[in-house]
mmCIF file of C-alpha atoms in Angstrom:
data_model
loop_
_atom_site.group_PDB
_atom_site.id
_atom_site.type_symbol
_atom_site.label_atom_id
_atom_site.label_comp_id
_atom_site.label_asym_id
_atom_site.label_seq_id
_atom_site.Cartn_x
_atom_site.Cartn_y
_atom_site.Cartn_z
ATOM 1 C CA UNK A 115 7.220 11.117 -1.305
ATOM 2 C CA UNK A 116 5.518 7.823 -1.151
ATOM 3 C CA UNK A 117 2.851 7.468 -3.886
ATOM 4 C CA UNK A 118 0.177 4.791 -4.222
ATOM 5 C CA UNK A 119 -0.934 3.752 -7.685
ATOM 6 C CA UNK A 120 -4.046 2.069 -8.906
ATOM 7 C CA UNK A 121 -5.709 1.329 -12.219
ATOM 8 C CA UNK A 122 -8.181 -0.860 -13.997
ATOM 9 C CA UNK A 123 -7.229 -2.857 -17.089
ATOM 10 C CA UNK A 124 -7.428 0.191 -19.351
ATOM 11 C CA UNK A 125 -4.952 2.106 -17.266
ATOM 12 C CA UNK A 126 -2.329 -0.456 -16.435
ATOM 13 C CA UNK A 127 0.171 0.464 -19.196
ATOM 14 C CA UNK A 128 0.033 4.195 -18.366
ATOM 15 C CA UNK A 129 0.152 3.473 -14.632
ATOM 16 C CA UNK A 130 3.326 1.433 -15.049
ATOM 17 C CA UNK A 131 4.899 4.201 -17.158
ATOM 18 C CA UNK A 132 4.022 6.825 -14.575
ATOM 19 C CA UNK A 133 5.390 4.635 -11.780
ATOM 20 C CA UNK A 134 8.751 4.433 -13.536
ATOM 21 C CA UNK A 135 8.724 8.145 -14.349
ATOM 22 C CA UNK A 136 8.080 9.138 -10.738
ATOM 23 C CA UNK A 137 10.541 6.518 -9.334
ATOM 24 C CA UNK A 138 13.230 8.115 -11.557
ATOM 25 C CA UNK A 139 12.387 11.445 -9.910
ATOM 26 C CA UNK A 140 13.127 9.959 -6.491
ATOM 27 C CA UNK A 141 9.627 9.008 -5.310
ATOM 28 C CA UNK A 142 8.771 5.737 -3.700
ATOM 29 C CA UNK A 143 5.836 3.973 -5.409
ATOM 30 C CA UNK A 144 3.389 1.311 -4.290
ATOM 31 C CA UNK A 145 1.135 -0.558 -6.784
ATOM 32 C CA UNK A 146 -2.306 -1.373 -5.479
ATOM 33 C CA UNK A 147 -3.457 -3.027 -8.680
ATOM 34 C CA UNK A 148 -4.823 -3.998 -11.060
ATOM 35 C CA UNK A 149 -2.206 -6.087 -12.813
ATOM 36 C CA UNK A 150 -3.748 -7.917 -15.773
ATOM 37 C CA UNK A 151 -4.569 -5.827 -18.872
ATOM 38 C CA UNK A 152 -6.658 -8.706 -20.267
ATOM 39 C CA UNK A 153 -8.921 -8.889 -17.254
ATOM 40 C CA UNK A 154 -12.068 -7.024 -18.377
ATOM 41 C CA UNK A 155 -13.808 -7.958 -15.155
ATOM 42 C CA UNK A 156 -11.645 -5.849 -12.954
ATOM 43 C CA UNK A 157 -13.673 -3.035 -11.474
ATOM 44 C CA UNK A 158 -12.127 0.403 -11.189
ATOM 45 C CA UNK A 159 -13.769 1.165 -7.824
ATOM 46 C CA UNK A 160 -11.568 -1.503 -6.206
ATOM 47 C CA UNK A 161 -8.119 0.126 -6.835
ATOM 48 C CA UNK A 162 -9.636 3.554 -6.418
ATOM 49 C CA UNK A 163 -10.727 2.604 -2.943
ATOM 50 C CA UNK A 164 -7.477 0.800 -2.144
ATOM 51 C CA UNK A 165 -5.342 3.806 -2.937
ATOM 52 C CA UNK A 166 -7.686 6.205 -1.122
ATOM 53 C CA UNK A 167 -7.706 4.002 2.009
ATOM 54 C CA UNK A 168 -3.929 3.729 1.891
ATOM 55 C CA UNK A 169 -3.671 7.552 1.971
ATOM 56 C CA UNK A 170 -6.237 7.758 4.817
ATOM 57 C CA UNK A 171 -4.212 5.079 6.735
ATOM 58 C CA UNK A 172 -0.898 6.909 6.212
ATOM 59 C CA UNK A 173 0.651 4.061 4.209
ATOM 60 C CA UNK A 174 1.293 6.505 1.277
ATOM 61 C CA UNK A 175 1.306 10.328 1.002
ATOM 62 C CA UNK A 176 -0.590 10.782 -2.222
ATOM 63 C CA UNK A 177 -2.020 8.689 -5.066
ATOM 64 C CA UNK A 178 -2.319 8.331 -8.819
ATOM 65 C CA UNK A 179 -5.288 6.548 -10.339
ATOM 66 C CA UNK A 180 -5.718 5.605 -14.026
ATOM 67 C CA UNK A 181 -8.771 4.205 -15.800
ATOM 68 C CA UNK A 182 -10.123 4.858 -19.276
ATOM 69 C CA UNK A 183 -11.191 8.432 -18.559
ATOM 70 C CA UNK A 184 -10.042 8.925 -14.922
ATOM 71 C CA UNK A 185 -13.616 9.741 -13.911
ATOM 72 C CA UNK A 186 -14.932 6.459 -12.554
ATOM 73 C CA UNK A 187 -11.864 5.630 -10.447
ATOM 74 C CA UNK A 188 -11.784 9.157 -9.001
ATOM 75 C CA UNK A 189 -15.439 8.988 -8.040
ATOM 76 C CA UNK A 190 -14.669 5.828 -6.031
ATOM 77 C CA UNK A 191 -11.686 7.401 -4.349
ATOM 78 C CA UNK A 192 -13.606 10.561 -3.486
ATOM 79 C CA UNK A 193 -16.074 8.517 -1.386
ATOM 80 C CA UNK A 194 -13.320 7.845 1.173
ATOM 81 C CA UNK A 195 -13.268 10.625 3.774
ATOM 82 C CA UNK A 196 -10.256 12.999 3.423
ATOM 83 C CA UNK A 197 -9.648 12.201 -0.223
ATOM 84 C CA UNK A 198 -9.638 14.939 -2.795
ATOM 85 C CA UNK A 199 -9.139 13.258 -6.146
ATOM 86 C CA UNK A 200 -8.965 15.438 -9.259
ATOM 87 C CA UNK A 201 -9.199 14.235 -12.834
ATOM 88 C CA UNK A 202 -6.642 16.173 -14.863
ATOM 89 C CA UNK A 203 -6.052 16.157 -18.645
ATOM 90 C CA UNK A 204 -3.537 18.945 -18.719
ATOM 91 C CA UNK A 205 -0.738 20.314 -16.373
ATOM 92 C CA UNK A 206 -2.349 23.593 -15.353
ATOM 93 C CA UNK A 207 -5.348 21.908 -13.687
ATOM 94 C CA UNK A 208 -3.030 19.419 -12.044
ATOM 95 C CA UNK A 209 -0.926 22.187 -10.500
ATOM 96 C CA UNK A 210 -3.930 24.226 -9.343
ATOM 97 C CA UNK A 211 -5.719 21.198 -7.899
ATOM 98 C CA UNK A 212 -2.879 20.984 -5.373
ATOM 99 C CA UNK A 213 -2.227 24.665 -4.930
ATOM 100 C CA UNK A 214 -5.883 25.648 -4.395
ATOM 101 C CA UNK A 215 -7.688 22.384 -3.422
ATOM 102 C CA UNK A 216 -4.983 20.478 -1.612
ATOM 103 C CA UNK A 217 -5.697 17.496 -3.812
ATOM 104 C CA UNK A 218 -4.084 14.302 -2.677
ATOM 105 C CA UNK A 219 -4.995 12.032 -5.633
ATOM 106 C CA UNK A 220 -4.302 12.617 -9.292
ATOM 107 C CA UNK A 221 -6.575 10.767 -11.681
ATOM 108 C CA UNK A 222 -6.135 10.472 -15.446
ATOM 109 C CA UNK A 223 -7.671 8.765 -18.363
ATOM 110 C CA UNK A 224 -5.420 6.437 -20.350
ATOM 111 C CA UNK A 225 -7.829 6.870 -23.305
ATOM 112 C CA UNK A 226 -7.677 10.655 -22.923
ATOM 113 C CA UNK A 227 -3.978 11.595 -22.430
ATOM 114 C CA UNK A 228 -0.793 10.184 -23.971
ATOM 115 C CA UNK A 229 2.285 9.119 -22.114
ATOM 116 C CA UNK A 230 4.287 12.250 -22.435
ATOM 117 C CA UNK A 231 1.417 14.576 -21.502
ATOM 118 C CA UNK A 232 0.671 12.260 -18.535
ATOM 119 C CA UNK A 233 4.223 12.710 -17.313
ATOM 120 C CA UNK A 234 3.931 16.498 -17.544
ATOM 121 C CA UNK A 235 0.609 16.376 -15.673
ATOM 122 C CA UNK A 236 2.128 14.207 -12.903
ATOM 123 C CA UNK A 237 5.187 16.469 -12.678
ATOM 124 C CA UNK A 238 2.965 19.538 -12.179
ATOM 125 C CA UNK A 239 0.811 17.721 -9.602
ATOM 126 C CA UNK A 240 3.753 16.481 -7.516
ATOM 127 C CA UNK A 241 5.812 19.656 -7.760
ATOM 128 C CA UNK A 242 2.943 21.888 -6.582
ATOM 129 C CA UNK A 243 2.403 22.841 -2.957
ATOM 130 C CA UNK A 244 -0.837 23.806 -1.233
ATOM 131 C CA UNK A 245 -1.000 27.571 -0.795
ATOM 132 C CA UNK A 246 -3.196 27.590 2.292
ATOM 133 C CA UNK A 247 -4.682 30.919 3.468
ATOM 134 C CA UNK A 248 -7.986 31.582 1.622
ATOM 135 C CA UNK A 249 -7.757 28.212 -0.028
ATOM 136 C CA UNK A 250 -7.478 26.465 3.383
ATOM 137 C CA UNK A 251 -10.831 27.991 4.359
ATOM 138 C CA UNK A 252 -12.421 26.624 1.166
ATOM 139 C CA UNK A 253 -10.893 23.164 1.673
ATOM 140 C CA UNK A 254 -12.240 23.355 5.205
ATOM 141 C CA UNK A 255 -15.706 23.976 3.779
ATOM 142 C CA UNK A 256 -15.403 20.924 1.563
ATOM 143 C CA UNK A 257 -14.288 18.874 4.652
ATOM 144 C CA UNK A 258 -17.340 20.116 6.559
ATOM 145 C CA UNK A 259 -19.698 18.874 3.805
ATOM 146 C CA UNK A 260 -18.005 15.503 4.175
ATOM 147 C CA UNK A 261 -18.448 15.559 7.954
ATOM 148 C CA UNK A 262 -22.107 16.529 7.609
ATOM 149 C CA UNK A 263 -22.816 13.401 5.554
ATOM 150 C CA UNK A 264 -20.481 10.946 7.333
ATOM 151 C CA UNK A 265 -22.275 10.895 10.630
#
């Protein structure tokens, strides 16, 4: 799987660790920034949008976003049509976000989860498969809300 990564300054270290972890598991990774942990003027909506747009354009299959809490960067990504970014702080939610919600972006907070927990969360997210059936109907309802407002 080809995975796009993005972070703000607070998430760079964890982003890089997760990139290495997922590369070791056979995934291809693409880094959409940011790159300077000392740049306090980097804005998390920028990499959130870049990764979301890369998924929408078919450049990558899924994404991982990291900021201080995971919330801000996920909010930016979720504004791009077709993106379902979920903030996860433990493995069970990561797994169900894919199985039930067909999530295509995993967001995490570098100030919330540690390195080893983040790896477990990512493993659960990327090993899960969308179950479809009743969940597909619900995802379709989410997509309809998006269509209703993106006219």
